[in-house]
mmCIF file of C-alpha atoms in Angstrom:
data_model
loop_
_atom_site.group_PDB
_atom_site.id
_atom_site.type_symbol
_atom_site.label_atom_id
_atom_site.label_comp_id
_atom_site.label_asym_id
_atom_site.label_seq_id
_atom_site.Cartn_x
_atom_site.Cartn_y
_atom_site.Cartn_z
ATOM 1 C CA UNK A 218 0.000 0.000 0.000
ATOM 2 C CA UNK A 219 0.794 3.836 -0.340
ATOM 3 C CA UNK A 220 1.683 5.684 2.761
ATOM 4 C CA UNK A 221 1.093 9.749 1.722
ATOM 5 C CA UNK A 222 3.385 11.982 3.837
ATOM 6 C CA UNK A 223 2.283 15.565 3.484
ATOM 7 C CA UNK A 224 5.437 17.367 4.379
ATOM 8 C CA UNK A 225 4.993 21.022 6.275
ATOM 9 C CA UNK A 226 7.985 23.599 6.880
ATOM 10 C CA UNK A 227 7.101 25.642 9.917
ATOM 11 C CA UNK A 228 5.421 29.244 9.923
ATOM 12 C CA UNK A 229 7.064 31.943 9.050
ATOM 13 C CA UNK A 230 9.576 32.708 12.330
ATOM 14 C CA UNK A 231 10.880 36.452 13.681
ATOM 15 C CA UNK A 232 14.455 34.851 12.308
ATOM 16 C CA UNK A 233 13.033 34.527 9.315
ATOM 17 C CA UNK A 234 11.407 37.789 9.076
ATOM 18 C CA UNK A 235 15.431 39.135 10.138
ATOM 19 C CA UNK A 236 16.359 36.287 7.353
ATOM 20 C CA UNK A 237 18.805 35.012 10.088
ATOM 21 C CA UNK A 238 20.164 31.734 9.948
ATOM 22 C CA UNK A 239 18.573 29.524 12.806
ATOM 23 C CA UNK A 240 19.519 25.952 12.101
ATOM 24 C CA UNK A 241 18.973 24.489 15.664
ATOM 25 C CA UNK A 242 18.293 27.741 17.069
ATOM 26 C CA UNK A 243 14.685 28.683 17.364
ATOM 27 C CA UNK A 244 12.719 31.889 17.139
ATOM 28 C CA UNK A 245 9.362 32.049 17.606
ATOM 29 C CA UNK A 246 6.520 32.102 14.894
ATOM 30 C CA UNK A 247 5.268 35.890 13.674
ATOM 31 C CA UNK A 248 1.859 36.529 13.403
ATOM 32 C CA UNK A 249 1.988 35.621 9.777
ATOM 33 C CA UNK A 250 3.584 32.237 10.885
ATOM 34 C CA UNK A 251 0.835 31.399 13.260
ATOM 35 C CA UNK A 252 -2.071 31.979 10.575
ATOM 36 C CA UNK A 253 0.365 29.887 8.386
ATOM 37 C CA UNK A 254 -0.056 27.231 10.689
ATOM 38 C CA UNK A 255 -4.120 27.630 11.163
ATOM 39 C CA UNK A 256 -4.384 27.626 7.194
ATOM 40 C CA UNK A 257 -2.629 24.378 6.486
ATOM 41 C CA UNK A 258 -4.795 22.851 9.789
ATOM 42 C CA UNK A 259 -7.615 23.862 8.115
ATOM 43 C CA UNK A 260 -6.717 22.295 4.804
ATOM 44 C CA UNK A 261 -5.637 19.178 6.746
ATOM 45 C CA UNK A 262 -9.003 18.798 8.429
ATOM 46 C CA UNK A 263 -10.683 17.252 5.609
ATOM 47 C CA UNK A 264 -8.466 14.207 5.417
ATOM 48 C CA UNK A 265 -8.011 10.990 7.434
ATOM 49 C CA UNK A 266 -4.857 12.383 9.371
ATOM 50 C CA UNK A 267 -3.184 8.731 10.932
ATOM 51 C CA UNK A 268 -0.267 10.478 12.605
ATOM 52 C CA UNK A 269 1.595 13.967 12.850
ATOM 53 C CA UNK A 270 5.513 14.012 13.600
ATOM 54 C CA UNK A 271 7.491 17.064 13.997
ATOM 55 C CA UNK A 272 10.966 18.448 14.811
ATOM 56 C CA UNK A 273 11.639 19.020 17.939
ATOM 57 C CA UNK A 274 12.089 22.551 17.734
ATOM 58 C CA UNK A 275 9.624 25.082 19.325
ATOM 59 C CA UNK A 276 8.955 26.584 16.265
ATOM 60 C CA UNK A 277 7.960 23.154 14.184
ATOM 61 C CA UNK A 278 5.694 22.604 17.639
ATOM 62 C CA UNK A 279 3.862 25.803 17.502
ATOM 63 C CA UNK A 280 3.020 24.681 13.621
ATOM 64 C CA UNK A 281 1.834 21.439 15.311
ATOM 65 C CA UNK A 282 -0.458 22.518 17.662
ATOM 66 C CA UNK A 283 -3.301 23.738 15.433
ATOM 67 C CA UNK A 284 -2.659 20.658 13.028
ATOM 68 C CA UNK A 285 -3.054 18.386 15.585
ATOM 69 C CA UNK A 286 -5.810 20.156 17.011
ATOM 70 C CA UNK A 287 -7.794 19.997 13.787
ATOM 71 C CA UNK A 288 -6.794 16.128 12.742
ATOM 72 C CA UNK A 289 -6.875 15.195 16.655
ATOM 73 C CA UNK A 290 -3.778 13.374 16.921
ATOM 74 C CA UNK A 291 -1.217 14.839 19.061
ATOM 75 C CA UNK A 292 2.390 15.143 17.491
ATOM 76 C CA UNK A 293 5.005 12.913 18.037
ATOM 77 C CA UNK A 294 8.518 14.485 17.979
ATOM 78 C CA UNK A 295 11.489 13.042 16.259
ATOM 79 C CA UNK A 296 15.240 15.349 16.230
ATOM 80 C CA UNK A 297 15.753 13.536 13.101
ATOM 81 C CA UNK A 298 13.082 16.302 11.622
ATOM 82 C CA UNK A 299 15.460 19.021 12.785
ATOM 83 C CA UNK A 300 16.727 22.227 10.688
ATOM 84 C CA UNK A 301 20.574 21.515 9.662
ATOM 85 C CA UNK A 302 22.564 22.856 12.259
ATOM 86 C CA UNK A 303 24.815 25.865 11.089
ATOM 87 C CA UNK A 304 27.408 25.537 13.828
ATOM 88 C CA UNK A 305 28.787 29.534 14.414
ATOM 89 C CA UNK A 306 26.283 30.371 11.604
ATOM 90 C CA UNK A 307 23.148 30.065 14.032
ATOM 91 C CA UNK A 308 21.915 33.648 14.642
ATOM 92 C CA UNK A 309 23.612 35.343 11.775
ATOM 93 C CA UNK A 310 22.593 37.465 8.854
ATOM 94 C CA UNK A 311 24.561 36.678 5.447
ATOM 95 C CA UNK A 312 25.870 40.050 5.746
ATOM 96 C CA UNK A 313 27.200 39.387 9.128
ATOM 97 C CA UNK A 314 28.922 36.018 8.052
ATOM 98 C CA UNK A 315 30.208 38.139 5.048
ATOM 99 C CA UNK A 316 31.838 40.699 7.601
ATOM 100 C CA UNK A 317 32.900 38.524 10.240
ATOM 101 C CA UNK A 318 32.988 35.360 8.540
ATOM 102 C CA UNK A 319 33.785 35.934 4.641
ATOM 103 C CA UNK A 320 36.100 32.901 3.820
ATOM 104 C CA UNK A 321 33.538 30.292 5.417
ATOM 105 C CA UNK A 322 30.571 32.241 3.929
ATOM 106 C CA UNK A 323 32.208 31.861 0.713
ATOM 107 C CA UNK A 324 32.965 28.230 0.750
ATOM 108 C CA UNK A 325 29.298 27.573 2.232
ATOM 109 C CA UNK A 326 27.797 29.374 -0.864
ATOM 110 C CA UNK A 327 29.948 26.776 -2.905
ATOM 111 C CA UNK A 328 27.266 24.240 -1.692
ATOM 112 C CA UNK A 329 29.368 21.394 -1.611
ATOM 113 C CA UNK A 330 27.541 18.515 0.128
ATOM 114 C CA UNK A 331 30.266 17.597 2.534
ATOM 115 C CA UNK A 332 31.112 21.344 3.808
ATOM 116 C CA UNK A 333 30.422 21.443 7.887
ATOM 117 C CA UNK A 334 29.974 24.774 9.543
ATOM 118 C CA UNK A 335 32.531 25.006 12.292
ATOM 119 C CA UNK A 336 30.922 24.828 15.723
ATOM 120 C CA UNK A 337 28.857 21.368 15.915
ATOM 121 C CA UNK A 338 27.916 22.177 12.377
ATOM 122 C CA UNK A 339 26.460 19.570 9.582
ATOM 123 C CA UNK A 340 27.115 18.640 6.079
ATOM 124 C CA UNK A 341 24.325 18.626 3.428
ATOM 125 C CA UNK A 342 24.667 14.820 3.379
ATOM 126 C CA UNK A 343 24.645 14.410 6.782
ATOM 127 C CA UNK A 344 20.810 16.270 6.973
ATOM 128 C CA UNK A 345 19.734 14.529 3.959
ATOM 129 C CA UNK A 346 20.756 10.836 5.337
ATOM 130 C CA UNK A 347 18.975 11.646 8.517
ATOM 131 C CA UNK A 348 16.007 12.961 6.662
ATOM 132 C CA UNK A 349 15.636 10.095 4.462
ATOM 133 C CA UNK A 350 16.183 7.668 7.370
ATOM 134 C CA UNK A 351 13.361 9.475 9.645
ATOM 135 C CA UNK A 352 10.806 9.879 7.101
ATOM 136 C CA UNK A 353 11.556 6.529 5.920
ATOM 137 C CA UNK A 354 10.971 4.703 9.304
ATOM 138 C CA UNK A 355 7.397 6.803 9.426
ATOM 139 C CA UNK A 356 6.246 5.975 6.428
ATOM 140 C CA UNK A 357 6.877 2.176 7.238
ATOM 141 C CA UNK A 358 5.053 2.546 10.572
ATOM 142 C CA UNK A 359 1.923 4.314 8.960
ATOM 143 C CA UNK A 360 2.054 1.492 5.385
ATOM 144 C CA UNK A 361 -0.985 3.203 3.803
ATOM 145 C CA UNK A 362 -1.537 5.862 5.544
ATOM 146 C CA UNK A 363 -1.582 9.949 5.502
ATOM 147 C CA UNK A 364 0.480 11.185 7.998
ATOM 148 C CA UNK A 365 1.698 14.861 7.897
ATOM 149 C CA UNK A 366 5.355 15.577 9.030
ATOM 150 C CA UNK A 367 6.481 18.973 10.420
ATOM 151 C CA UNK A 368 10.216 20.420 9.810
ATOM 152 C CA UNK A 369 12.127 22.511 8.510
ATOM 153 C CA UNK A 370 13.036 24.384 4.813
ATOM 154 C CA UNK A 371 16.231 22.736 4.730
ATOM 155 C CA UNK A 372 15.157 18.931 5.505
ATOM 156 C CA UNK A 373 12.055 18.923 3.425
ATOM 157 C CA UNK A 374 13.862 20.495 0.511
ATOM 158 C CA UNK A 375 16.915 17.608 1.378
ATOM 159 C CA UNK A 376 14.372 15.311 1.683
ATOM 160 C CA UNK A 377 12.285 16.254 -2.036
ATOM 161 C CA UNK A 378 16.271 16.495 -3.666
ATOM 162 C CA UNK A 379 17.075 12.761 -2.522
ATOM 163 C CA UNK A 380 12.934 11.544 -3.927
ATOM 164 C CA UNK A 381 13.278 13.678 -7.278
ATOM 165 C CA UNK A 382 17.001 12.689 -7.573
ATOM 166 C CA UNK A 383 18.126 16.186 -7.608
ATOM 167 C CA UNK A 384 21.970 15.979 -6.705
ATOM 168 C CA UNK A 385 22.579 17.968 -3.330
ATOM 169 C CA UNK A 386 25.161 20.328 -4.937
ATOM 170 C CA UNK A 387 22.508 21.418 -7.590
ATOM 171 C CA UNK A 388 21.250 24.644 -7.119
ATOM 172 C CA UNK A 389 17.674 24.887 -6.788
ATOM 173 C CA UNK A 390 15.441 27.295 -5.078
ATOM 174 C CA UNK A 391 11.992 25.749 -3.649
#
């Protein structure tokens, strides 16, 4: 049988908004980011919901929390679902990593799969394997199922590149 996951990047975050890098920061959701979240509850309402995971992060749980209110399952968190982590990038504006930063900022524009931020930092592999792995195990718990799956920009686009077969190095914006 077919198991749908409906993949869902968070609302729209004040980090965002300041187009900061937050990785495994968190920020919370704007205004426009909470009625994000109510409109794609209310378009989930109408289906047979059998599960909702989400990224631990308080910003993929505050996009949760009207889902799950409106399918009546409450979410089940996985770290797997998490943002990349950006190492001494978290917090920063491009123009700040240009100032402070402008060699690394340079070779992370390169988008080379295997570059790590330095600081606890993670390659583009590294988020898709993790990805794959995460949504993988899901979808074999849920075999036929919809089940909707909170994260981040990042990991859903990681996760779409590795089902479309879109190399990682390949720019593409989504």
């Amino acid at each position: 049988m077919t198991t749908h996951l409906v993949l869902i990047r968070h609302g729209q975050t004040e980090w965002n908004r300041d187009r900061r890098i937050q990785g495994n920061g968190n920020s919370p959701l704007t205004d426009l980011g909470q009625a994000q979240a109510e409109a794609a509850a209310r378009a989930l309402a109408r289906f047979d919901i059998a599960a909702i995971y989400a990224s631990d992060a308080g910003r993929a749980l505050q996009t949760a929390a009207p889902i799950a209110q409106a399918v009546g399952h409450e979410p089940q968190t996985d770290f797997r679902l998490r943002e990349r982590h950006y190492g001494l990038f978290e917090g920063k504006t491009h123009a700040e990593l240009r100032r402070d930063h402008a060699v690394l900022h340079d070779e992370y524009l390169k988008r080379e799969p295997n570059f790590v931020v330095p600081g606890g930092g993670e390659s583009l592999v590294q988020v898709q394997t993790r990805m794959v792995e995460a949504c993988t195990d899901i979808a074999l718990r849920h075999d036929g199922q919809h089940v909707v799956v909170i994260a981040h920009g990042g990991t859903v686009r990681a996760f779409a590149r590795y089902v479309l077969g879109v190399p990682l190095d390949v720019v593409w914006r989504a």
